[in-house]
Every structure is written in C-alpha cells, then in structure tokens.
Amino acid sequence: MDRLDAMSVLLAAVENGSLSKASRELRLPLATVSRKVAELEAHLKATLLIRSAKGLELTPAGRSYVTSAKSILEQLSEAERAAAGEYSEPKGDLVVTAPIMFGRMHVLPVVTRFLEAFSEVSVGLVLTDRVAHFLEDQVDVALRLGLLPDSSLIATRVGEVRHVICASPDYLAANGIPETLDDLEKHRLVSFQSVSALSTWTFEHDGTEKTVSFRSRLGVNTIDAAIDAALAGAGLVRAVSYQIAEHVRAGRLAVVLEAFEPQLRPVHLVYDTQSRLPLKLRAFVDFVVPRLRERLAQARL
C-alpha cells in the first residue's frame, strides 16, 4: 500500500463529503477509492470514516489522523518544490474561525484583501461565537477574544477590547447618567436572555470584582439587536468596544460607568504549533496580524 497515496484519497473523500465525489475528483473508480480507504484503516487498525445518511463522518481517530495527514502532505509538497528549485508560492485551503460580529466587522475585510494578494489560496471563514476546536473542527487559524488557557497553540496578540455599558444620548437625557452601580436599579437594562431570566453584569473597581443581577424588560439573543435597541433608546446595553466604536464617535451612543469596567480583554490570532508551518499559513499570519492590529487600534475608544 502506498500510504501517501492513501492519505491523499482519504483527504479527498473527507473534503468532498463522499467516496463517490472523491472518485470523480480524482478520476478513479469508486471501488479503487473505497479499497484504498479500507486498506489504510486496516493498516492503522482503526476506523477513520463512518458512512451515514448525512455522508461521511470522521471518527475521533479519523479527525486526528486527517489533521496529521494534511500537514504531512503539505510539508512534502513544499519540500519537493524547494528541492526542485521552484518558486514557492502560498497555495491551498485555510479554515479560519472568528466570533460572528468581530469576524464580520474586522476579519472578513482583511481576508478579502489577503485573497487578492494570494491568488492560489482559498479561505473558509467560519463565524461562530462558540469556541471551535482545531482538531475536531479542522481549523487552521482562530481569532479569540479574552484570556487564553495554557496550550501548545501559538498565540499572537493583535490588540485588546473593552467591555462597556452604553446608551443613546436621548435615553440618558431622559433618565439620567448612572454614576455608581447602585444607579443601575433606576434604569432599563437590555439583556441577552429571556426577560424572565435573571441576568448578571460583572464590573471591577479598585481591584474588586462586583456582580450586578437584574431582570430586563427587553431580552435579545444577538449583540446586533442589543445595539439596535440602545440606538432606539431602549436602555443601557453592555457591548464590546469595537462593536459600538463608530456609534460612539458619531454621537449616537455614549459610554457610561467607565470607572467600573472590567480589565481589557486581549485579542489573539491563534494557530497550531508545528516545526515547519505551511507556507500558506505563514503568509496568512504575516499578512493578517499587522492589518488587524491597525483596525483594532482605529476601533479603540
């Protein structure tokens, strides 16, 4: 069995979502594709793929093996091109993940410029507010807001953001500007939960953390809706500084209770550590980091 060939067939099957689609892409008989995957599983003594009504699904062993196989084949390709004296141009696919609003506002514009500069690279941008896992979700690069747990991942800091309380000038003119946390009892607060659920906001003052609990009259499930509510004068909203920076500069929103804000939250670009990074990943990191730093500096309040 040619293991490198079998790896390539397996990756084609995973990327296409089925053995039949992989056979068409590779221009191999379906029986050949199926046999190569079966031989690889027999060699490893592990099940890599599960055939289901939804298509192909990777087992835990399969996810781990596919990640390693992808890296091996990319490094082999780079080594061959370098040995042949060819000009090495970034090429291939990258999966990038980021929080939804941060990704839409800041990551997407930078990614589109990256694609213009590197015509042989394709990017899958996954916007989600859940923490995507590098191995399970086949992620190459992640943008993370907040403190990072200890891990073997490489993290490059690109900036920091604030957690702020804000409201429209009209709302504050009608209801007063809160100066202490006790003043929050006199105000309408917009939450990200059901109106019947108890919500909490955490503050910090003189090194001491304090949590304020409240029941809101308006609960929403997206930050976009919460900001729209604040713009409409519905009450006080908690947001991340980059999300409302333009509204603050335009005078549509005003930040209050700044003395009680939690510590700044760092923003990192994170990727998996390898002895030799694929050229496409190195190119992406080198391109994106300075541009994200510039965008976050401009969005600073």
PDB file of C-alpha atoms in Angstrom:
ATOM      1  CA  MET A   1       0.000   0.000   0.000  1.00  0.00           C
ATOM      2  CA  ASP A   2       1.232   3.473  -0.911  1.00  0.00           C
ATOM      3  CA  ARG A   3       0.447   5.325   2.311  1.00  0.00           C
ATOM      4  CA  LEU A   4       0.902   8.815   0.842  1.00  0.00           C
ATOM      5  CA  ASP A   5      -1.463   7.915  -1.971  1.00  0.00           C
ATOM      6  CA  ALA A   6      -3.943   6.504   0.533  1.00  0.00           C
ATOM      7  CA  MET A   7      -3.690   9.717   2.600  1.00  0.00           C
ATOM      8  CA  SER A   8      -4.491  11.777  -0.492  1.00  0.00           C
ATOM      9  CA  VAL A   9      -7.533   9.632  -1.259  1.00  0.00           C
ATOM     10  CA  LEU A  10      -8.759   9.879   2.327  1.00  0.00           C
ATOM     11  CA  LEU A  11      -8.415  13.679   2.336  1.00  0.00           C
ATOM     12  CA  ALA A  12     -10.282  13.902  -0.966  1.00  0.00           C
ATOM     13  CA  ALA A  13     -13.104  11.810   0.485  1.00  0.00           C
ATOM     14  CA  VAL A  14     -13.314  13.975   3.611  1.00  0.00           C
ATOM     15  CA  GLU A  15     -13.168  17.269   1.717  1.00  0.00           C
ATOM     16  CA  ASN A  16     -15.802  16.149  -0.808  1.00  0.00           C
ATOM     17  CA  GLY A  17     -18.053  14.538   1.784  1.00  0.00           C
ATOM     18  CA  SER A  18     -18.400  11.215  -0.032  1.00  0.00           C
ATOM     19  CA  LEU A  19     -16.371   8.475  -1.688  1.00  0.00           C
ATOM     20  CA  SER A  20     -18.222   8.872  -4.984  1.00  0.00           C
ATOM     21  CA  LYS A  21     -17.453  12.596  -5.209  1.00  0.00           C
ATOM     22  CA  ALA A  22     -13.815  11.855  -4.346  1.00  0.00           C
ATOM     23  CA  SER A  23     -13.670   9.264  -7.113  1.00  0.00           C
ATOM     24  CA  ARG A  24     -14.912  11.819  -9.632  1.00  0.00           C
ATOM     25  CA  GLU A  25     -12.455  14.456  -8.468  1.00  0.00           C
ATOM     26  CA  LEU A  26      -9.519  12.006  -8.508  1.00  0.00           C
ATOM     27  CA  ARG A  27     -10.775  10.324 -11.700  1.00  0.00           C
ATOM     28  CA  LEU A  28     -10.509   6.924 -10.070  1.00  0.00           C
ATOM     29  CA  PRO A  29     -13.082   4.121  -9.979  1.00  0.00           C
ATOM     30  CA  LEU A  30     -15.267   4.247  -6.863  1.00  0.00           C
ATOM     31  CA  ALA A  31     -14.122   0.711  -5.996  1.00  0.00           C
ATOM     32  CA  THR A  32     -10.493   1.882  -6.019  1.00  0.00           C
ATOM     33  CA  VAL A  33     -11.218   4.825  -3.716  1.00  0.00           C
ATOM     34  CA  SER A  34     -13.160   2.589  -1.315  1.00  0.00           C
ATOM     35  CA  ARG A  35     -10.380  -0.037  -1.357  1.00  0.00           C
ATOM     36  CA  LYS A  36      -7.622   2.488  -0.609  1.00  0.00           C
ATOM     37  CA  VAL A  37      -9.527   3.889   2.380  1.00  0.00           C
ATOM     38  CA  ALA A  38     -10.240   0.359   3.649  1.00  0.00           C
ATOM     39  CA  GLU A  39      -6.568  -0.626   3.268  1.00  0.00           C
ATOM     40  CA  LEU A  40      -5.496   2.454   5.206  1.00  0.00           C
ATOM     41  CA  GLU A  41      -7.948   1.642   8.022  1.00  0.00           C
ATOM     42  CA  ALA A  42      -6.708  -1.953   8.074  1.00  0.00           C
ATOM     43  CA  HIS A  43      -3.100  -0.781   8.231  1.00  0.00           C
ATOM     44  CA  LEU A  44      -3.888   1.567  11.130  1.00  0.00           C
ATOM     45  CA  LYS A  45      -6.214  -0.955  12.774  1.00  0.00           C
ATOM     46  CA  ALA A  46      -8.682   1.884  13.323  1.00  0.00           C
ATOM     47  CA  THR A  47     -11.934   3.090  11.822  1.00  0.00           C
ATOM     48  CA  LEU A  48     -11.448   6.546  10.266  1.00  0.00           C
ATOM     49  CA  LEU A  49     -14.747   7.140   8.490  1.00  0.00           C
ATOM     50  CA  ILE A  50     -18.363   6.347   9.283  1.00  0.00           C
ATOM     51  CA  ARG A  51     -20.803   6.188   6.378  1.00  0.00           C
ATOM     52  CA  SER A  52     -24.158   7.693   7.376  1.00  0.00           C
ATOM     53  CA  ALA A  53     -27.248   9.138   5.718  1.00  0.00           C
ATOM     54  CA  LYS A  54     -25.618  12.568   6.008  1.00  0.00           C
ATOM     55  CA  GLY A  55     -22.486  11.412   4.207  1.00  0.00           C
ATOM     56  CA  LEU A  56     -19.054  10.688   5.641  1.00  0.00           C
ATOM     57  CA  GLU A  57     -18.286  11.466   9.256  1.00  0.00           C
ATOM     58  CA  LEU A  58     -14.846  11.278  10.859  1.00  0.00           C
ATOM     59  CA  THR A  59     -14.318   9.235  13.984  1.00  0.00           C
ATOM     60  CA  PRO A  60     -12.142  10.772  16.733  1.00  0.00           C
ATOM     61  CA  ALA A  61      -9.229   8.718  15.393  1.00  0.00           C
ATOM     62  CA  GLY A  62     -10.115   9.892  11.892  1.00  0.00           C
ATOM     63  CA  ARG A  63     -10.091  13.579  12.883  1.00  0.00           C
ATOM     64  CA  SER A  64      -6.660  13.214  14.440  1.00  0.00           C
ATOM     65  CA  TYR A  65      -5.274  11.258  11.503  1.00  0.00           C
ATOM     66  CA  VAL A  66      -6.689  13.629   8.853  1.00  0.00           C
ATOM     67  CA  THR A  67      -5.117  16.635  10.590  1.00  0.00           C
ATOM     68  CA  SER A  68      -1.725  14.933  10.640  1.00  0.00           C
ATOM     69  CA  ALA A  69      -2.060  13.606   7.087  1.00  0.00           C
ATOM     70  CA  LYS A  70      -2.943  17.051   5.777  1.00  0.00           C
ATOM     71  CA  SER A  71       0.143  18.527   7.427  1.00  0.00           C
ATOM     72  CA  ILE A  72       2.390  15.730   6.137  1.00  0.00           C
ATOM     73  CA  LEU A  73       1.223  16.111   2.540  1.00  0.00           C
ATOM     74  CA  GLU A  74       1.571  19.902   2.646  1.00  0.00           C
ATOM     75  CA  GLN A  75       5.112  19.689   4.007  1.00  0.00           C
ATOM     76  CA  LEU A  76       6.022  17.039   1.437  1.00  0.00           C
ATOM     77  CA  SER A  77       4.729  19.255  -1.358  1.00  0.00           C
ATOM     78  CA  GLU A  78       6.745  22.209  -0.090  1.00  0.00           C
ATOM     79  CA  ALA A  79       9.878  20.077   0.280  1.00  0.00           C
ATOM     80  CA  GLU A  80       9.569  18.759  -3.274  1.00  0.00           C
ATOM     81  CA  ARG A  81       9.098  22.205  -4.743  1.00  0.00           C
ATOM     82  CA  ALA A  82      12.035  23.602  -2.757  1.00  0.00           C
ATOM     83  CA  ALA A  83      14.276  20.703  -3.802  1.00  0.00           C
ATOM     84  CA  ALA A  84      13.306  21.242  -7.439  1.00  0.00           C
ATOM     85  CA  GLY A  85      14.296  24.893  -7.142  1.00  0.00           C
ATOM     86  CA  GLU A  86      10.803  26.088  -7.949  1.00  0.00           C
ATOM     87  CA  TYR A  87       9.464  29.391  -6.725  1.00  0.00           C
ATOM     88  CA  SER A  88       7.412  28.541  -3.692  1.00  0.00           C
ATOM     89  CA  GLU A  89       4.064  30.361  -3.737  1.00  0.00           C
ATOM     90  CA  PRO A  90       1.459  30.013  -0.974  1.00  0.00           C
ATOM     91  CA  LYS A  91      -1.166  27.580  -2.181  1.00  0.00           C
ATOM     92  CA  GLY A  92      -4.048  25.563  -0.741  1.00  0.00           C
ATOM     93  CA  ASP A  93      -7.003  25.904   1.613  1.00  0.00           C
ATOM     94  CA  LEU A  94      -7.207  27.550   5.032  1.00  0.00           C
ATOM     95  CA  VAL A  95     -10.039  27.341   7.560  1.00  0.00           C
ATOM     96  CA  VAL A  96     -10.295  30.458   9.726  1.00  0.00           C
ATOM     97  CA  THR A  97     -12.738  30.968  12.586  1.00  0.00           C
ATOM     98  CA  ALA A  98     -13.746  34.107  14.476  1.00  0.00           C
ATOM     99  CA  PRO A  99     -16.596  35.411  16.664  1.00  0.00           C
ATOM    100  CA  ILE A 100     -19.559  36.387  14.485  1.00  0.00           C
ATOM    101  CA  MET A 101     -19.588  40.178  14.798  1.00  0.00           C
ATOM    102  CA  PHE A 102     -15.819  40.550  15.141  1.00  0.00           C
ATOM    103  CA  GLY A 103     -15.363  38.342  12.103  1.00  0.00           C
ATOM    104  CA  ARG A 104     -17.854  40.304  10.019  1.00  0.00           C
ATOM    105  CA  MET A 105     -16.505  43.722  11.028  1.00  0.00           C
ATOM    106  CA  HIS A 106     -12.755  43.102  11.075  1.00  0.00           C
ATOM    107  CA  VAL A 107     -11.660  39.652   9.905  1.00  0.00           C
ATOM    108  CA  LEU A 108     -13.670  39.460   6.672  1.00  0.00           C
ATOM    109  CA  PRO A 109     -12.305  42.741   5.219  1.00  0.00           C
ATOM    110  CA  VAL A 110      -8.723  41.604   5.906  1.00  0.00           C
ATOM    111  CA  VAL A 111      -9.354  38.123   4.481  1.00  0.00           C
ATOM    112  CA  THR A 112     -10.709  39.579   1.229  1.00  0.00           C
ATOM    113  CA  ARG A 113      -7.527  41.645   0.860  1.00  0.00           C
ATOM    114  CA  PHE A 114      -5.439  38.543   1.592  1.00  0.00           C
ATOM    115  CA  LEU A 115      -7.220  36.649  -1.183  1.00  0.00           C
ATOM    116  CA  GLU A 116      -6.465  39.467  -3.615  1.00  0.00           C
ATOM    117  CA  ALA A 117      -2.763  39.249  -2.716  1.00  0.00           C
ATOM    118  CA  PHE A 118      -2.519  35.423  -2.804  1.00  0.00           C
ATOM    119  CA  SER A 119      -4.463  34.051  -5.744  1.00  0.00           C
ATOM    120  CA  GLU A 120      -3.594  30.391  -5.062  1.00  0.00           C
ATOM    121  CA  VAL A 121      -5.018  30.303  -1.517  1.00  0.00           C
ATOM    122  CA  SER A 122      -8.681  29.720  -0.640  1.00  0.00           C
ATOM    123  CA  VAL A 123     -10.134  30.590   2.767  1.00  0.00           C
ATOM    124  CA  GLY A 124     -13.128  29.106   4.559  1.00  0.00           C
ATOM    125  CA  LEU A 125     -14.219  31.710   7.124  1.00  0.00           C
ATOM    126  CA  VAL A 126     -16.348  30.174   9.878  1.00  0.00           C
ATOM    127  CA  LEU A 127     -18.093  32.798  12.016  1.00  0.00           C
ATOM    128  CA  THR A 128     -19.331  31.382  15.308  1.00  0.00           C
ATOM    129  CA  ASP A 129     -19.500  32.551  18.913  1.00  0.00           C
ATOM    130  CA  ARG A 130     -18.687  29.084  20.209  1.00  0.00           C
ATOM    131  CA  VAL A 131     -15.049  28.095  20.668  1.00  0.00           C
ATOM    132  CA  ALA A 132     -14.081  26.000  17.645  1.00  0.00           C
ATOM    133  CA  HIS A 133     -11.580  23.200  18.248  1.00  0.00           C
ATOM    134  CA  PHE A 134      -8.580  22.943  15.957  1.00  0.00           C
ATOM    135  CA  LEU A 135      -8.650  19.159  15.700  1.00  0.00           C
ATOM    136  CA  GLU A 136     -12.373  18.408  15.739  1.00  0.00           C
ATOM    137  CA  ASP A 137     -13.400  21.322  13.505  1.00  0.00           C
ATOM    138  CA  GLN A 138     -10.384  21.141  11.173  1.00  0.00           C
ATOM    139  CA  VAL A 139      -9.438  24.761  11.928  1.00  0.00           C
ATOM    140  CA  ASP A 140      -6.116  26.282  10.840  1.00  0.00           C
ATOM    141  CA  VAL A 141      -6.386  29.744  12.409  1.00  0.00           C
ATOM    142  CA  ALA A 142      -8.670  31.221  15.078  1.00  0.00           C
ATOM    143  CA  LEU A 143      -9.325  34.742  16.343  1.00  0.00           C
ATOM    144  CA  ARG A 144     -10.001  34.610  20.079  1.00  0.00           C
ATOM    145  CA  LEU A 145     -11.240  37.355  22.393  1.00  0.00           C
ATOM    146  CA  GLY A 146     -10.373  37.059  26.078  1.00  0.00           C
ATOM    147  CA  LEU A 147      -7.769  35.267  28.152  1.00  0.00           C
ATOM    148  CA  LEU A 148      -6.415  32.063  26.639  1.00  0.00           C
ATOM    149  CA  PRO A 149      -5.949  28.770  28.511  1.00  0.00           C
ATOM    150  CA  ASP A 150      -2.495  27.231  28.565  1.00  0.00           C
ATOM    151  CA  SER A 151      -1.944  25.083  25.475  1.00  0.00           C
ATOM    152  CA  SER A 152       0.587  24.171  22.815  1.00  0.00           C
ATOM    153  CA  LEU A 153      -1.031  26.633  20.401  1.00  0.00           C
ATOM    154  CA  ILE A 154       0.846  29.699  19.176  1.00  0.00           C
ATOM    155  CA  ALA A 155      -0.926  32.958  20.036  1.00  0.00           C
ATOM    156  CA  THR A 156      -0.073  36.365  18.582  1.00  0.00           C
ATOM    157  CA  ARG A 157      -1.690  39.339  20.277  1.00  0.00           C
ATOM    158  CA  VAL A 158      -3.304  41.761  17.839  1.00  0.00           C
ATOM    159  CA  GLY A 159      -4.966  44.149  20.282  1.00  0.00           C
ATOM    160  CA  GLU A 160      -7.402  44.468  23.137  1.00  0.00           C
ATOM    161  CA  VAL A 161     -11.027  45.460  23.631  1.00  0.00           C
ATOM    162  CA  ARG A 162     -13.182  46.890  26.424  1.00  0.00           C
ATOM    163  CA  HIS A 163     -16.462  45.674  27.890  1.00  0.00           C
ATOM    164  CA  VAL A 164     -18.553  48.839  28.100  1.00  0.00           C
ATOM    165  CA  ILE A 165     -22.022  49.999  29.133  1.00  0.00           C
ATOM    166  CA  CYS A 166     -23.652  52.406  26.722  1.00  0.00           C
ATOM    167  CA  ALA A 167     -26.945  54.069  25.842  1.00  0.00           C
ATOM    168  CA  SER A 168     -28.292  56.682  23.473  1.00  0.00           C
ATOM    169  CA  PRO A 169     -27.895  60.375  24.446  1.00  0.00           C
ATOM    170  CA  ASP A 170     -31.692  60.766  24.308  1.00  0.00           C
ATOM    171  CA  TYR A 171     -32.181  57.923  26.796  1.00  0.00           C
ATOM    172  CA  LEU A 172     -29.557  59.384  29.162  1.00  0.00           C
ATOM    173  CA  ALA A 173     -31.045  62.862  28.887  1.00  0.00           C
ATOM    174  CA  ALA A 174     -34.454  61.493  29.871  1.00  0.00           C
ATOM    175  CA  ASN A 175     -33.327  59.059  32.580  1.00  0.00           C
ATOM    176  CA  GLY A 176     -30.059  60.471  33.914  1.00  0.00           C
ATOM    177  CA  ILE A 177     -26.458  59.278  33.642  1.00  0.00           C
ATOM    178  CA  PRO A 178     -25.606  56.438  36.068  1.00  0.00           C
ATOM    179  CA  GLU A 179     -22.546  57.257  38.154  1.00  0.00           C
ATOM    180  CA  THR A 180     -22.483  54.261  40.517  1.00  0.00           C
ATOM    181  CA  LEU A 181     -23.520  50.635  40.213  1.00  0.00           C
ATOM    182  CA  ASP A 182     -26.438  51.290  42.570  1.00  0.00           C
ATOM    183  CA  ASP A 183     -27.804  53.712  39.979  1.00  0.00           C
ATOM    184  CA  LEU A 184     -28.468  50.760  37.647  1.00  0.00           C
ATOM    185  CA  GLU A 185     -31.602  49.958  39.670  1.00  0.00           C
ATOM    186  CA  LYS A 186     -33.187  53.137  38.263  1.00  0.00           C
ATOM    187  CA  HIS A 187     -32.519  52.237  34.628  1.00  0.00           C
ATOM    188  CA  ARG A 188     -33.826  49.929  31.925  1.00  0.00           C
ATOM    189  CA  LEU A 189     -31.237  47.291  31.021  1.00  0.00           C
ATOM    190  CA  VAL A 190     -31.230  45.234  27.835  1.00  0.00           C
ATOM    191  CA  SER A 191     -30.115  41.636  28.336  1.00  0.00           C
ATOM    192  CA  PHE A 192     -29.072  38.753  26.073  1.00  0.00           C
ATOM    193  CA  GLN A 193     -31.503  36.365  27.740  1.00  0.00           C
ATOM    194  CA  SER A 194     -35.209  35.872  28.242  1.00  0.00           C
ATOM    195  CA  VAL A 195     -36.982  38.671  30.063  1.00  0.00           C
ATOM    196  CA  SER A 196     -37.992  36.168  32.738  1.00  0.00           C
ATOM    197  CA  ALA A 197     -34.393  35.033  33.363  1.00  0.00           C
ATOM    198  CA  LEU A 198     -32.103  36.684  35.873  1.00  0.00           C
ATOM    199  CA  SER A 199     -29.183  38.367  34.088  1.00  0.00           C
ATOM    200  CA  THR A 200     -25.863  39.493  35.538  1.00  0.00           C
ATOM    201  CA  TRP A 201     -23.214  42.038  34.569  1.00  0.00           C
ATOM    202  CA  THR A 202     -19.758  41.871  36.146  1.00  0.00           C
ATOM    203  CA  PHE A 203     -17.810  45.037  36.963  1.00  0.00           C
ATOM    204  CA  GLU A 204     -14.481  45.861  38.554  1.00  0.00           C
ATOM    205  CA  HIS A 205     -13.488  48.808  40.747  1.00  0.00           C
ATOM    206  CA  ASP A 206     -10.286  49.350  42.745  1.00  0.00           C
ATOM    207  CA  GLY A 207      -9.272  45.748  42.077  1.00  0.00           C
ATOM    208  CA  THR A 208     -12.541  44.333  43.424  1.00  0.00           C
ATOM    209  CA  GLU A 209     -14.996  42.453  41.244  1.00  0.00           C
ATOM    210  CA  LYS A 210     -18.712  43.046  41.703  1.00  0.00           C
ATOM    211  CA  THR A 211     -21.660  41.353  40.023  1.00  0.00           C
ATOM    212  CA  VAL A 212     -24.951  43.134  39.463  1.00  0.00           C
ATOM    213  CA  SER A 213     -28.060  40.976  38.927  1.00  0.00           C
ATOM    214  CA  PHE A 214     -31.177  42.288  37.215  1.00  0.00           C
ATOM    215  CA  ARG A 215     -34.318  41.344  35.308  1.00  0.00           C
ATOM    216  CA  SER A 216     -34.642  43.127  31.999  1.00  0.00           C
ATOM    217  CA  ARG A 217     -37.791  44.340  30.246  1.00  0.00           C
ATOM    218  CA  LEU A 218     -36.141  43.557  26.896  1.00  0.00           C
ATOM    219  CA  GLY A 219     -34.119  40.418  26.221  1.00  0.00           C
ATOM    220  CA  VAL A 220     -32.422  39.734  22.885  1.00  0.00           C
ATOM    221  CA  ASN A 221     -30.194  36.925  21.653  1.00  0.00           C
ATOM    222  CA  THR A 222     -27.742  38.820  19.410  1.00  0.00           C
ATOM    223  CA  ILE A 223     -25.459  41.757  20.072  1.00  0.00           C
ATOM    224  CA  ASP A 224     -26.632  43.414  16.847  1.00  0.00           C
ATOM    225  CA  ALA A 225     -30.174  43.526  18.201  1.00  0.00           C
ATOM    226  CA  ALA A 226     -28.978  44.809  21.570  1.00  0.00           C
ATOM    227  CA  ILE A 227     -27.085  47.667  19.921  1.00  0.00           C
ATOM    228  CA  ASP A 228     -30.102  48.491  17.766  1.00  0.00           C
ATOM    229  CA  ALA A 229     -32.190  48.610  20.940  1.00  0.00           C
ATOM    230  CA  ALA A 230     -29.728  51.000  22.553  1.00  0.00           C
ATOM    231  CA  LEU A 231     -29.755  53.226  19.470  1.00  0.00           C
ATOM    232  CA  ALA A 232     -33.553  53.283  19.693  1.00  0.00           C
ATOM    233  CA  GLY A 233     -33.406  54.442  23.321  1.00  0.00           C
ATOM    234  CA  ALA A 234     -34.500  51.150  24.920  1.00  0.00           C
ATOM    235  CA  GLY A 235     -31.990  51.425  27.757  1.00  0.00           C
ATOM    236  CA  LEU A 236     -28.472  50.524  28.827  1.00  0.00           C
ATOM    237  CA  VAL A 237     -26.622  47.816  26.901  1.00  0.00           C
ATOM    238  CA  ARG A 238     -23.351  46.008  27.534  1.00  0.00           C
ATOM    239  CA  ALA A 239     -21.176  45.609  24.436  1.00  0.00           C
ATOM    240  CA  VAL A 240     -17.565  45.150  23.406  1.00  0.00           C
ATOM    241  CA  SER A 241     -15.881  48.418  22.450  1.00  0.00           C
ATOM    242  CA  TYR A 242     -15.191  47.562  18.801  1.00  0.00           C
ATOM    243  CA  GLN A 243     -18.899  46.799  18.300  1.00  0.00           C
ATOM    244  CA  ILE A 244     -20.075  50.309  19.120  1.00  0.00           C
ATOM    245  CA  ALA A 245     -16.982  52.475  18.391  1.00  0.00           C
ATOM    246  CA  GLU A 246     -18.467  54.043  15.243  1.00  0.00           C
ATOM    247  CA  HIS A 247     -21.753  54.858  17.023  1.00  0.00           C
ATOM    248  CA  VAL A 248     -19.860  56.485  19.901  1.00  0.00           C
ATOM    249  CA  ARG A 249     -17.739  58.607  17.558  1.00  0.00           C
ATOM    250  CA  ALA A 250     -20.868  59.670  15.663  1.00  0.00           C
ATOM    251  CA  GLY A 251     -22.612  60.658  18.901  1.00  0.00           C
ATOM    252  CA  ARG A 252     -25.338  58.024  18.549  1.00  0.00           C
ATOM    253  CA  LEU A 253     -24.243  56.208  21.728  1.00  0.00           C
ATOM    254  CA  ALA A 254     -22.440  57.297  24.894  1.00  0.00           C
ATOM    255  CA  VAL A 255     -20.345  55.134  27.228  1.00  0.00           C
ATOM    256  CA  VAL A 256     -21.145  55.300  30.955  1.00  0.00           C
ATOM    257  CA  LEU A 257     -19.728  53.806  34.166  1.00  0.00           C
ATOM    258  CA  GLU A 258     -16.205  53.711  32.688  1.00  0.00           C
ATOM    259  CA  ALA A 259     -14.663  53.613  36.172  1.00  0.00           C
ATOM    260  CA  PHE A 260     -16.291  50.219  36.748  1.00  0.00           C
ATOM    261  CA  GLU A 261     -15.231  48.461  33.545  1.00  0.00           C
ATOM    262  CA  PRO A 262     -13.548  45.043  33.783  1.00  0.00           C
ATOM    263  CA  GLN A 263      -9.943  44.717  32.666  1.00  0.00           C
ATOM    264  CA  LEU A 264      -9.153  44.928  28.980  1.00  0.00           C
ATOM    265  CA  ARG A 265      -9.741  41.682  27.071  1.00  0.00           C
ATOM    266  CA  PRO A 266      -6.887  40.669  24.754  1.00  0.00           C
ATOM    267  CA  VAL A 267      -7.474  39.637  21.139  1.00  0.00           C
ATOM    268  CA  HIS A 268      -5.212  36.909  19.765  1.00  0.00           C
ATOM    269  CA  LEU A 269      -4.654  35.203  16.448  1.00  0.00           C
ATOM    270  CA  VAL A 270      -4.100  31.547  17.331  1.00  0.00           C
ATOM    271  CA  TYR A 271      -2.772  28.649  15.280  1.00  0.00           C
ATOM    272  CA  ASP A 272      -1.410  25.192  15.912  1.00  0.00           C
ATOM    273  CA  THR A 273       2.304  24.791  16.508  1.00  0.00           C
ATOM    274  CA  GLN A 274       4.376  22.847  14.013  1.00  0.00           C
ATOM    275  CA  SER A 275       8.109  22.548  13.460  1.00  0.00           C
ATOM    276  CA  ARG A 276       7.599  23.988   9.998  1.00  0.00           C
ATOM    277  CA  LEU A 277       4.467  25.953   9.193  1.00  0.00           C
ATOM    278  CA  PRO A 278       2.870  25.502   5.769  1.00  0.00           C
ATOM    279  CA  LEU A 279       3.727  28.432   3.525  1.00  0.00           C
ATOM    280  CA  LYS A 280       0.044  29.386   3.155  1.00  0.00           C
ATOM    281  CA  LEU A 281      -0.320  29.670   6.943  1.00  0.00           C
ATOM    282  CA  ARG A 282       2.865  31.710   7.341  1.00  0.00           C
ATOM    283  CA  ALA A 283       1.678  34.031   4.578  1.00  0.00           C
ATOM    284  CA  PHE A 284      -1.740  34.413   6.239  1.00  0.00           C
ATOM    285  CA  VAL A 285      -0.295  35.211   9.666  1.00  0.00           C
ATOM    286  CA  ASP A 286       2.240  37.699   8.277  1.00  0.00           C
ATOM    287  CA  PHE A 287      -0.474  39.424   6.226  1.00  0.00           C
ATOM    288  CA  VAL A 288      -3.295  39.479   8.763  1.00  0.00           C
ATOM    289  CA  VAL A 289      -1.556  40.379  12.049  1.00  0.00           C
ATOM    290  CA  PRO A 290      -0.438  43.949  11.207  1.00  0.00           C
ATOM    291  CA  ARG A 291      -3.736  44.758   9.497  1.00  0.00           C
ATOM    292  CA  LEU A 292      -5.835  43.509  12.416  1.00  0.00           C
ATOM    293  CA  ARG A 293      -3.642  45.492  14.811  1.00  0.00           C
ATOM    294  CA  GLU A 294      -4.286  48.603  12.743  1.00  0.00           C
ATOM    295  CA  ARG A 295      -8.054  48.007  12.621  1.00  0.00           C
ATOM    296  CA  LEU A 296      -8.314  47.381  16.374  1.00  0.00           C
ATOM    297  CA  ALA A 297      -6.235  50.487  17.103  1.00  0.00           C
ATOM    298  CA  GLN A 298      -8.627  52.528  14.964  1.00  0.00           C
ATOM    299  CA  ALA A 299     -11.642  51.000  16.753  1.00  0.00           C
ATOM    300  CA  ARG A 300     -10.270  51.834  20.197  1.00  0.00           C
ATOM    301  CA  LEU A 301     -12.440  54.073  22.380  1.00  0.00           C
TER     302      LEU A 301
END
